[in-house]
XYZ file of C-alpha atoms in Angstrom:
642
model
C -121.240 17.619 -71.243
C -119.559 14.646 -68.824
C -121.840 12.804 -66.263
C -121.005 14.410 -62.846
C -119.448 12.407 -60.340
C -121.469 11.330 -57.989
C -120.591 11.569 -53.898
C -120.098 8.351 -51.998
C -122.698 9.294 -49.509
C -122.197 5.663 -47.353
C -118.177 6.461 -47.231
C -118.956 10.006 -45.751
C -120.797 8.803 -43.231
C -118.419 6.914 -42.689
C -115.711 9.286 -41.792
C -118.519 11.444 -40.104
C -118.795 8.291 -37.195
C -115.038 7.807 -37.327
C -114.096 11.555 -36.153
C -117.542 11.667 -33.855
C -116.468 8.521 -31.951
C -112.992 10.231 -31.747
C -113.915 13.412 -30.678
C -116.576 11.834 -28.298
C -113.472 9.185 -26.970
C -111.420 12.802 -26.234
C -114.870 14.444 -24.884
C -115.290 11.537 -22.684
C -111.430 10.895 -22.049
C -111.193 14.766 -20.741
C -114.384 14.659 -18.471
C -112.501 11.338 -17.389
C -109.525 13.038 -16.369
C -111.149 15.851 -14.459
C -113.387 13.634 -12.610
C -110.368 12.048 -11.384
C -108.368 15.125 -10.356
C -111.460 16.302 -8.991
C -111.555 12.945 -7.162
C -108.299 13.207 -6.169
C -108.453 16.989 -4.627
C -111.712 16.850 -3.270
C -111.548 13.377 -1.949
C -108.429 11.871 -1.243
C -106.201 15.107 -0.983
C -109.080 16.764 1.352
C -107.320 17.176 4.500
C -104.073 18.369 3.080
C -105.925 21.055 0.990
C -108.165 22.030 3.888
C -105.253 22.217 5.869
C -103.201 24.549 3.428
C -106.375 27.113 3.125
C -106.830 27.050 6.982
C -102.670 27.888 7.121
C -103.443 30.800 4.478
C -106.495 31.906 6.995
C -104.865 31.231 9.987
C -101.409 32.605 11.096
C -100.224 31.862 14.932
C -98.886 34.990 16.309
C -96.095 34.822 19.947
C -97.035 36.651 22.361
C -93.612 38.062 24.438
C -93.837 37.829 28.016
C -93.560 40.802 30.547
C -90.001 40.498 31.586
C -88.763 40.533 34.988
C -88.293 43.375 37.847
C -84.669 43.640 38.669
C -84.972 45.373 42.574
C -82.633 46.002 45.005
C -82.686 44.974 48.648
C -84.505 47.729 49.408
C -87.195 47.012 46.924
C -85.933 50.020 44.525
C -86.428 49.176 40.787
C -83.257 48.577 38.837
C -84.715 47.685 35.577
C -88.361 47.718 34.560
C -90.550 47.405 31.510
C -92.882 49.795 29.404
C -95.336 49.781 26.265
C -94.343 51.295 22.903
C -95.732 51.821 19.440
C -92.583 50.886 17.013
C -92.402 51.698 13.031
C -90.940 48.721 11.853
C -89.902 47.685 8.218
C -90.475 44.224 6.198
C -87.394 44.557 3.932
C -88.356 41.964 1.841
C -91.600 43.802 1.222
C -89.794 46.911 0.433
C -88.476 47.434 -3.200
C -87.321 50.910 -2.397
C -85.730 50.958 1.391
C -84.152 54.779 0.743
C -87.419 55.783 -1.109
C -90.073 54.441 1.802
C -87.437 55.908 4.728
C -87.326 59.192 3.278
C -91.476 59.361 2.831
C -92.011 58.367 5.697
C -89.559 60.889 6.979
C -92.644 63.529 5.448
C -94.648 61.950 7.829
C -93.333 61.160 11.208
C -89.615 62.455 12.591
C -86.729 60.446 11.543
C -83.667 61.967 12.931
C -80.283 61.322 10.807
C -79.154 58.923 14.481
C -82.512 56.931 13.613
C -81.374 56.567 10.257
C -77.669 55.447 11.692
C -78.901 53.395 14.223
C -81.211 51.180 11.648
C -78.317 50.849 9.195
C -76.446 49.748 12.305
C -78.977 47.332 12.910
C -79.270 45.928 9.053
C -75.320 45.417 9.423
C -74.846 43.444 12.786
C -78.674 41.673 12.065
C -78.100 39.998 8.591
C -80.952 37.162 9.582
C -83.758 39.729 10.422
C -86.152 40.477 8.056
C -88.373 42.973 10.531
C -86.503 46.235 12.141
C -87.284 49.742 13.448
C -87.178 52.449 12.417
C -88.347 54.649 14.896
C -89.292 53.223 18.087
C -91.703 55.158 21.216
C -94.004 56.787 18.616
C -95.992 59.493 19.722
C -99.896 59.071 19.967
C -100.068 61.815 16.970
C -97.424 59.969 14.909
C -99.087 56.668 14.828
C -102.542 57.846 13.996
C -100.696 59.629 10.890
C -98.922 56.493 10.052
C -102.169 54.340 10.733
C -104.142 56.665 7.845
C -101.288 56.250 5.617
C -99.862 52.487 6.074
C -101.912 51.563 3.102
C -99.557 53.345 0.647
C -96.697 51.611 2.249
C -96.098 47.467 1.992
C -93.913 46.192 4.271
C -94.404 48.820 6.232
C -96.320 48.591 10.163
C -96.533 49.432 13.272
C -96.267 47.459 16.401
C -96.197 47.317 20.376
C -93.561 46.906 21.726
C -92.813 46.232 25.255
C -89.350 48.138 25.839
C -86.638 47.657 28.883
C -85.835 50.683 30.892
C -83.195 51.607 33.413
C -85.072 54.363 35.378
C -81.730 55.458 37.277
C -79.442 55.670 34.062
C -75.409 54.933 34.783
C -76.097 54.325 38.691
C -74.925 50.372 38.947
C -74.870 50.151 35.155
C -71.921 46.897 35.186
C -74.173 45.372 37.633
C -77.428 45.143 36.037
C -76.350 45.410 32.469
C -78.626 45.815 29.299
C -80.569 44.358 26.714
C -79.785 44.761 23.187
C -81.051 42.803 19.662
C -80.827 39.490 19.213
C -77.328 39.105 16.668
C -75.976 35.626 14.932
C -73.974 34.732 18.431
C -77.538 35.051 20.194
C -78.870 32.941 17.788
C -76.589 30.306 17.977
C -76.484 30.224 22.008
C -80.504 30.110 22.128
C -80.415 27.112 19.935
C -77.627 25.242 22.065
C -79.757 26.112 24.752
C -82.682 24.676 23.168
C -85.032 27.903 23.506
C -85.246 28.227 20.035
C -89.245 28.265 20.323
C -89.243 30.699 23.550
C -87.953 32.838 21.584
C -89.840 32.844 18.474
C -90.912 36.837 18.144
C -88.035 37.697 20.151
C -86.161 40.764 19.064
C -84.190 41.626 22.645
C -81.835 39.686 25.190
C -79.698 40.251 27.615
C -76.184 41.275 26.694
C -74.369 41.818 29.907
C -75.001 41.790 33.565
C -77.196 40.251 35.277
C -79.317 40.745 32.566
C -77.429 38.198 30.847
C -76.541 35.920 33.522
C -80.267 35.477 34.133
C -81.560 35.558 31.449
C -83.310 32.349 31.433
C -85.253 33.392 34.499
C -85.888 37.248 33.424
C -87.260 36.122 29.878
C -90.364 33.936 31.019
C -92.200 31.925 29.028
C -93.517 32.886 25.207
C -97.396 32.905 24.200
C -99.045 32.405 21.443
C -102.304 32.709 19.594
C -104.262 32.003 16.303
C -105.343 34.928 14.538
C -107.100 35.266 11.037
C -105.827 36.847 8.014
C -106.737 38.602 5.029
C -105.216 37.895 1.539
C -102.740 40.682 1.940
C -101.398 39.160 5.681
C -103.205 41.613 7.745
C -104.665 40.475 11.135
C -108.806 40.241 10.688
C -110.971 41.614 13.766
C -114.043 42.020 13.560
C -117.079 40.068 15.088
C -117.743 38.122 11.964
C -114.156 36.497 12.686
C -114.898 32.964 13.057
C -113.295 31.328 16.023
C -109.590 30.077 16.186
C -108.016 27.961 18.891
C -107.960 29.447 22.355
C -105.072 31.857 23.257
C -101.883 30.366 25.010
C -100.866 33.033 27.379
C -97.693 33.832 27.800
C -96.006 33.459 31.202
C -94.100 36.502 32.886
C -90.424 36.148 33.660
C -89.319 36.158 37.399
C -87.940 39.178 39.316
C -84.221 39.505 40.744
C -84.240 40.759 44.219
C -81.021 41.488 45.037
C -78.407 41.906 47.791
C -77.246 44.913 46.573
C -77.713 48.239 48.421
C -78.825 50.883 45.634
C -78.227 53.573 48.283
C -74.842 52.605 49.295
C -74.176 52.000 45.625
C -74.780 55.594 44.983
C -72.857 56.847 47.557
C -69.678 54.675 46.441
C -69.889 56.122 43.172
C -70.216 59.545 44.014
C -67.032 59.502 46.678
C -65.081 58.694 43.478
C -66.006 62.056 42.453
C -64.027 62.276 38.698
C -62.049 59.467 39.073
C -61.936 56.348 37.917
C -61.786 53.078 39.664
C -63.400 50.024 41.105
C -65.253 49.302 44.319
C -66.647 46.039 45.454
C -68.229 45.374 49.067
C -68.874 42.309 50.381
C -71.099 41.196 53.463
C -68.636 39.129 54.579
C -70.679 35.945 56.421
C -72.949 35.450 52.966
C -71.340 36.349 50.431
C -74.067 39.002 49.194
C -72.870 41.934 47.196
C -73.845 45.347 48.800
C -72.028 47.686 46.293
C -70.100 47.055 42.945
C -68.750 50.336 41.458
C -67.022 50.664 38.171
C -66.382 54.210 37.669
C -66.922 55.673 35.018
C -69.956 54.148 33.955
C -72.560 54.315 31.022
C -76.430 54.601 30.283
C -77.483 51.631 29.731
C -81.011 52.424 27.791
C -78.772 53.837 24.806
C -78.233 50.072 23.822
C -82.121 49.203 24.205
C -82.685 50.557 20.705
C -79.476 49.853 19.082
C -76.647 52.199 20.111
C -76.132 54.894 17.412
C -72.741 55.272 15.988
C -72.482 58.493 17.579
C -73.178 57.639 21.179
C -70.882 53.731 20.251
C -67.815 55.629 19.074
C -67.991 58.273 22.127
C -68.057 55.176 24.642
C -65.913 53.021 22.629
C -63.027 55.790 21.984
C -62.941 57.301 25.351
C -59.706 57.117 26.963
C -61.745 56.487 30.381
C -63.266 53.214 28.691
C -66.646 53.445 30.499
C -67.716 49.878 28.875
C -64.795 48.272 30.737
C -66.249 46.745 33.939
C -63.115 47.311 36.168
C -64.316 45.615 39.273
C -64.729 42.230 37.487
C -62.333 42.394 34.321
C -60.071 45.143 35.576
C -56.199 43.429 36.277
C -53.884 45.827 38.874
C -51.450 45.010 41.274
C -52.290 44.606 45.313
C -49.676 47.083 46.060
C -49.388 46.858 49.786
C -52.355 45.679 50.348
C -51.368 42.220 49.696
C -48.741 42.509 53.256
C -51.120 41.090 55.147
C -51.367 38.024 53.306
C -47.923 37.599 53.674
C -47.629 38.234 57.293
C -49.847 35.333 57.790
C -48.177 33.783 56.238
C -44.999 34.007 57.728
C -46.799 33.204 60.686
C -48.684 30.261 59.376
C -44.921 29.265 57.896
C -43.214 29.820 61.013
C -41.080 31.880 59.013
C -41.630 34.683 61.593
C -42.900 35.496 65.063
C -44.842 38.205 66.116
C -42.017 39.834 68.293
C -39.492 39.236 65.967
C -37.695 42.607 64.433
C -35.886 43.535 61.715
C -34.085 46.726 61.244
C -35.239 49.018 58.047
C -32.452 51.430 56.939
C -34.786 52.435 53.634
C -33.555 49.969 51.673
C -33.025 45.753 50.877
C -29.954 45.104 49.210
C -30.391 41.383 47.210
C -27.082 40.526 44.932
C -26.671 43.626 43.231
C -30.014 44.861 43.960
C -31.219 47.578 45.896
C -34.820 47.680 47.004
C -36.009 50.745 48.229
C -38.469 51.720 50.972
C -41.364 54.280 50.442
C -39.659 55.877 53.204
C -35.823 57.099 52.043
C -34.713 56.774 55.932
C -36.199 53.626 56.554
C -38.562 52.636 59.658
C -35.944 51.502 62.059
C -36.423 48.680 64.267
C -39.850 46.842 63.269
C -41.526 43.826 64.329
C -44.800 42.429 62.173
C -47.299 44.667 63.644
C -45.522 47.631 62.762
C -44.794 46.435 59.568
C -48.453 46.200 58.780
C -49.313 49.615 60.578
C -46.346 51.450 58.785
C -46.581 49.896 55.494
C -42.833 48.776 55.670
C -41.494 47.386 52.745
C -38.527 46.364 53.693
C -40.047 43.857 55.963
C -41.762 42.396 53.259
C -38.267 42.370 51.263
C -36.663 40.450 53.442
C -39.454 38.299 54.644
C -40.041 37.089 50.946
C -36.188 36.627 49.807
C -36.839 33.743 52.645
C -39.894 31.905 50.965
C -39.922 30.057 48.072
C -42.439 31.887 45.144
C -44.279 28.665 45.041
C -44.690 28.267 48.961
C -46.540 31.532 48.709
C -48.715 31.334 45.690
C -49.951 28.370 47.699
C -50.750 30.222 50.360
C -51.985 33.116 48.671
C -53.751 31.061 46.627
C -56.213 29.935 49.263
C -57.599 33.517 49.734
C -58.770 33.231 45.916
C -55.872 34.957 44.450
C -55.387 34.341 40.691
C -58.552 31.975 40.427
C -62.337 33.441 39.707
C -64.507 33.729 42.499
C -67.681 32.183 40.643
C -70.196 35.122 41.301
C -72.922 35.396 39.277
C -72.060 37.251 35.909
C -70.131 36.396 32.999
C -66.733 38.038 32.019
C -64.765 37.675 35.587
C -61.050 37.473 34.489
C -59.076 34.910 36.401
C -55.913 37.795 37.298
C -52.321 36.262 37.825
C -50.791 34.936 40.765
C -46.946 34.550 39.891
C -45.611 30.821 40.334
C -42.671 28.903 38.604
C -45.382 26.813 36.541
C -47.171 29.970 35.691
C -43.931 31.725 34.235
C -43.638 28.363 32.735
C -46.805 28.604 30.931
C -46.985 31.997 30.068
C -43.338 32.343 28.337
C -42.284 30.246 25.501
C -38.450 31.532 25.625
C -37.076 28.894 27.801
C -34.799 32.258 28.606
C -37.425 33.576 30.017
C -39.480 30.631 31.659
C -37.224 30.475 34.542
C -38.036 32.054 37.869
C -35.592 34.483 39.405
C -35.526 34.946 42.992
C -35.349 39.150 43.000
C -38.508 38.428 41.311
C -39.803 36.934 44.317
C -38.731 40.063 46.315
C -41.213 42.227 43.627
C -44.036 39.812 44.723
C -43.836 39.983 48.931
C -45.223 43.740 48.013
C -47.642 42.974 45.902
C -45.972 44.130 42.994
C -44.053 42.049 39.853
C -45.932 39.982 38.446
C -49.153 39.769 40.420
C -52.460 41.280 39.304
C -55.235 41.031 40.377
C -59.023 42.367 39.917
C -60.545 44.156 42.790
C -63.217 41.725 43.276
C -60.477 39.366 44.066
C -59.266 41.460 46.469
C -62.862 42.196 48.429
C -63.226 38.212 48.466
C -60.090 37.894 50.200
C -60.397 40.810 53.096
C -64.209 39.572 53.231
C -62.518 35.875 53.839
C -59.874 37.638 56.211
C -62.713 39.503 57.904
C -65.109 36.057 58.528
C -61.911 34.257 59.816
C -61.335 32.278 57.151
C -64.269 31.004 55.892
C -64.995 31.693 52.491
C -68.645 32.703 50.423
C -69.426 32.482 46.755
C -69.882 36.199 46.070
C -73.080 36.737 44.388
C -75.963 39.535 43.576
C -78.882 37.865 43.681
C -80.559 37.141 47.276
C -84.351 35.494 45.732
C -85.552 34.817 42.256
C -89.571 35.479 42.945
C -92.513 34.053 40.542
C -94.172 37.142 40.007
C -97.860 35.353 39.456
C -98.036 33.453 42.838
C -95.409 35.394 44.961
C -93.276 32.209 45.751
C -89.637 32.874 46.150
C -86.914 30.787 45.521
C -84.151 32.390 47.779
C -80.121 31.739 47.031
C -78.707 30.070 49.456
C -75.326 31.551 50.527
C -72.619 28.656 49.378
C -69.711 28.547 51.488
C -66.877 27.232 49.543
C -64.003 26.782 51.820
C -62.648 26.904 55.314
C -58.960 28.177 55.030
C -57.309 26.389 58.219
C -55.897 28.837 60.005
C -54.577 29.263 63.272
C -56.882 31.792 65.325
C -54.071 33.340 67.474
C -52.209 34.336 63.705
C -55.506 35.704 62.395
C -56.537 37.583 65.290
C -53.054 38.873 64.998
C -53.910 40.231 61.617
C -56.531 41.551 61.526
C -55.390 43.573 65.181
C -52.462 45.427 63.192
C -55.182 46.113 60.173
C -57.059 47.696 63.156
C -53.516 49.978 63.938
C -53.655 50.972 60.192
C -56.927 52.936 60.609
C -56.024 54.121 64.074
C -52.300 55.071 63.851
C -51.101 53.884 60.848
C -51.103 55.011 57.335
C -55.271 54.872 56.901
C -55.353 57.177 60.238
C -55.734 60.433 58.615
C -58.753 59.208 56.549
C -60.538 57.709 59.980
C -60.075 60.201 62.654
C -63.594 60.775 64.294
C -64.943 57.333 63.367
C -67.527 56.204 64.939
C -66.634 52.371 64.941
C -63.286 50.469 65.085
C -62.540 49.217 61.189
C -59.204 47.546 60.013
C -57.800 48.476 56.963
C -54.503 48.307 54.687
C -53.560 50.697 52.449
C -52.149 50.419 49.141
C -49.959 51.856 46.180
C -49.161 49.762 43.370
C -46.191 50.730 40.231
C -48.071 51.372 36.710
C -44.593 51.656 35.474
C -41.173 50.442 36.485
C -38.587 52.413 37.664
C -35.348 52.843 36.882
C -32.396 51.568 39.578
C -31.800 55.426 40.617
C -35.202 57.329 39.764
C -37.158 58.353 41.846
C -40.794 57.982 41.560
C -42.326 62.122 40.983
C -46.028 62.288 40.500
C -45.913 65.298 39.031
C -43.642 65.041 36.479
C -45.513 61.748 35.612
C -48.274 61.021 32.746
C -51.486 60.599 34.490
C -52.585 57.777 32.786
C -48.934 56.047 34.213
C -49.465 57.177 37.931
C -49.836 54.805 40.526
C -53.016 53.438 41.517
C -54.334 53.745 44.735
C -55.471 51.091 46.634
C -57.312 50.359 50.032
C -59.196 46.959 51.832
C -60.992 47.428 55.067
C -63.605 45.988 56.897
C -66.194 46.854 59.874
C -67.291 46.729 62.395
C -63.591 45.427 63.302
C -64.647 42.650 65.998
C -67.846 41.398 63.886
C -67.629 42.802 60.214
C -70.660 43.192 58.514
C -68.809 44.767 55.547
C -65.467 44.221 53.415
C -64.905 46.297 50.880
C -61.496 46.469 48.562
C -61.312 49.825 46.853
C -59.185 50.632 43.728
C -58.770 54.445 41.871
C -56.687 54.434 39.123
C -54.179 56.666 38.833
C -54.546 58.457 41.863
C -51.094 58.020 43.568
C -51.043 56.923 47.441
C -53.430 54.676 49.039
C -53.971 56.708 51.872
C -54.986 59.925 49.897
C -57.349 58.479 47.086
C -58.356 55.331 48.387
C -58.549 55.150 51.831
C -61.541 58.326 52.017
C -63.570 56.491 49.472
C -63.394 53.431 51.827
C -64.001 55.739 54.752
C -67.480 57.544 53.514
C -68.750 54.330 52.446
C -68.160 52.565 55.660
C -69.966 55.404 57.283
C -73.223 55.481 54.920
C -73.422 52.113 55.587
C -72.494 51.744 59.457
C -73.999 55.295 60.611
C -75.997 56.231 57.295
C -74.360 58.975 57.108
C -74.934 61.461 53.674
C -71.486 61.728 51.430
C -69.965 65.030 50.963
C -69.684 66.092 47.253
C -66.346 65.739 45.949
C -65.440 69.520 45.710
C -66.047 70.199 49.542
C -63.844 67.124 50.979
C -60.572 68.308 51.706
C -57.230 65.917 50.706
C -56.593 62.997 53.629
C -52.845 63.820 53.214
C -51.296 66.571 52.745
C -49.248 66.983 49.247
C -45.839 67.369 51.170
C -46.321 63.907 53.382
C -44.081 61.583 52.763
C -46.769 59.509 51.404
C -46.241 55.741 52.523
C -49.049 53.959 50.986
């Protein structure tokens, strides 16, 4: 047998101390390593780690502000604010959206409009992450929802505080309405610099004065520390442990206004069906008493988000109750703009107040004939019966002898063509004809030149001029307070609803016009003859109080050189508008008012009894008839001048 080999027992051992010390370098290297991260986290990297877990424990929550009151002079409450449980959704929490709707749908109601309305919402709010669902949640509906939220991420429900417009379409243009914050909110908050007021924000104004002050009516944003469990959930409890002290949030201011709710309400119900404009004007401030847009809207469908339904049945109507005709609305003065022009004549010394022309119905200019309302014509008139008569003629001839751009300058001063500056957004600027304006507005150089017939069109406030009927209540309220001139404007005091202090708005004259008093007096004497013998007289007989007034009828469509205007054989929607401007008490107004209905055909039959019952709620307080038990001003078979 061979010798066995023997093991090299000093060469294992060897080897055995060569892996130990390695494995015991790693061991140590490891342990090394560790220590140092643990150095690192525990140590150097404290405060950001200990701020991190305190950010996972601790989430600041904004606390909205009450908004403000919007009141009337009176006090009455315009717009005003209430609690709310809301089902809102987390759709980035949701995998299912269709799936969680239509189970919750087994638990509380979710009409098909709620289900239009949030798809509406997910559409125009592409940045939002939170919406409702179902907003004012019954007591019943959010204990169900509260026993069952834990089968449902994303999922909760919240307070809400909601806006509401306790008297519905009643001065609807004027105070306007909130609606969700879109992209184009966004983007003016942040050039505002509000970005952090705002931070929990869902709401702002859209139009109105709830838009215009917006600033004032949103307050100032709270906030406070709460703590959270793993799954996001506010913690209450008394083992909470204390968080920073609450930052309350500050309450927006309330609008008092000048407006007169009452008188608003009866200006919109002596438009009966019709639609028009109405804007009154205390004539020495400036303040706003009514503003009528007829027809008008509910403003608390938009609180929500409008559902399609109730969008396309505004939006489509052929009476376009979103259009805010007193502000945005364009028309043509009609007659009512012949005062202007006598003034101006006078002012011009382009006619006395003796001087008389003879009307035979008609103004022939080249090969031109304009006609008179009245086929016969007036006769011999001088400028006061021109006013009190509604002559066109008068105004024919009396224009052929001014140039277009001596009377846009005159015109001009009464705030014609130009916005007035009152305190809401969207006032449209109107036309007031000139040769630079033609100039501007037509790029055929055909067409940029100014004719003189067209001139003619203008002395009765037809062609080219239009107008809105704010325009025209500035200018009879600047007529009215001898030619002085006030900013119009709704609000009267902006008050701090914590300590009471008001900040009032100061009425801002903004021009004197310089007018001679013997030519104003003048003026407004023969607007006086309009309501006492003239074409307003029907609609005043029995007044109480001396008013002046001018009546108006302005063209929708132009006529052919031998047709005759027939209202009924017209379209209504291409009738004539009726127009009217008055104010009262005639020696020292305390109202103006301008009146428009559209489509209504003469002055003195649609426009001129509006003007009248309002006058007399607000000078007498007298109650308005309904529509159905007034009888016409005019008779249908009246020759119907103005």
């Amino acid at each position: 047998m061979g010798v066995a080999e023997l093991k090299n027992i000093r060469r294992e051992l060897h080897y055995f101390q060569v892996r130990l010390g390695v494995a015991g370098a790693l061991v140590l290297a490891a342990f090394v390593i560790l220590f140092a991260r643990f150095f690192y986290l525990q140590i150097i990297q404290h405060q950001y780690y200990d701020t991190k877990a305190e950010d996972n424990r601790i989430a600041i929550m904004p606390i909205q502000p009450n908004r403000g009151l919007i009141l009337d002079r009176n006090g009455v409450v315009l717009a005003r604010n209430y609690s709310a449980y809301t089902l809102e959704l987390t759709l980035s929490k949701i995998a299912d959206l269709e799936g969680t709707i239509d189970a919750l749908a087994q638990l509380v109601d979710v009409q098909p409009r709620d289900r239009r309305r949030f798809q509406k919402l997910r559409e125009e709010s592409k940045g939002q992450d939170n919406l409702p669902l179902r907003t004012r949640l019954t007591d019943e509906e959010v204990a169900v929802l509260a026993v069952n939220r834990y089968r449902f991420p994303g999922v909760d429900i919240k307070g809400r505080l909601f806006r509401q417009y306790p008297l519905g379409e009643l001065a609807s243009h004027v105070v306007g309405y909130l609606g969700r914050i879109d992209d184009h909110d966004v983007e003016r908050i942040e050039e505002s610099d509000q970005a952090g007021n705002y931070k929990g924000a869902d709401h702002i104004g859209k139009t109105g004065l709830e838009q215009s002050y917006e600033q004032a009516l949103h307050g100032t944003t709270g906030f406070e520390q709460v703590e959270t469990d793993a799954s996001g959930r506010i913690v209450r409890g008394a083992n909470v442990r204390n968080v920073a002290p609450r930052t309350s949030p500050k309450p927006g201011n309330n609008l008092a206004l000048t407006l007169d709710i009452r008188l608003q309400e009866a200006a919109e119900r002596a438009f009966g069906p019709n639609r028009g404009a109405l804007v009154a004007i205390e004539p020495s401030t400036g303040g706003i008493l009514a503003f009528v847009s007829k027809p008008g809207y509910d403003p608390n469908l938009f609180i929500d988000g409008i559902d399609p339904a109730n969008w396309d049945a505004l939006n489509n109507s052929p009476d376009h109750p979103l259009n805010n005709r007193a502000l945005t609305g364009l028309y043509p003065p009609g007659s009512t703009f012949k005062p202007y022009m006598a003034l101006a004549a006078l002012e011009l010394g382009k006619r006395t107040m003796t001087q008389t022309i003879f009307d035979p119905g008609y103004f022939i200019f080249g090969n031109n004939r304009f006609r008179d309302d009245k086929a016969d014509g007036h006769g011999h008139v001088d400028m006061y019966k021109s006013i009190v008569v509604s002559c066109d003629t008068y105004y024919y001839m009396l224009a052929s002898e001014i140039d277009i751009d001596i009377i846009a300058q005159f015109i001009g001063q009464f705030g014609f063509g130009a916005k007035t500056g009152i305190d809401v957004e969207g006032e449209f600027v109107g036309v007031l004809p000139s040769r630079e304006w033609k100039v501007k507005r037509f790029k055929n150089p055909a067409q940029q030149k100014w004719f003189p017939g067209e001139t003619i069109s203008v002395g009765i406030g037809q062609g080219y001029n239009s107008y809105t009927p704010l325009q025209l209540a500035q200018a009879v309220a600047t007529l009215a307070n001898d030619g002085v001139m006030y900013r119009p404007h709704f609000v009267d005091y902006i008050q701090n609803p914590i300590t009471g202090e008001r900040t009032t708005v100061e009425p801002q004259p903004i021009k004197t016009i310089p007018l001679q008093a013997k030519n104003l007096e003048f003026v407004k004497r023969a607007m006086v003859g309009v309501n006492k013998e003239g074409t307003g007289a029907r609609a005043f007989v029995g007044a109480a109080y001396v008013s002046a007034g001018k009546t108006g009828t302005a063209q929708v469509i132009a006529l052919k050189r031998d047709e005759k205007y027939s209202e009924a054989t017209t379209a209504e929607h291409l009738r004539d508008h009726a127009l009217f401007i008055a104010f009262a008490p005639a020696e020292k107004p305390t109202i103006a008012l301008a009146v428009l209905v559209e489509n209504a055909g003469f002055g003195a039959r649609a426009a001129a009894p509006v003007a009248r019952q309002v006058l007399d709620f607000y000078l007498l307080g007298k109650d308005i008839k309904k529509p159905a038990e007034r009888a016409p001003a005019i008779a249908p078979d009246d020759d119907g001048d103005d």
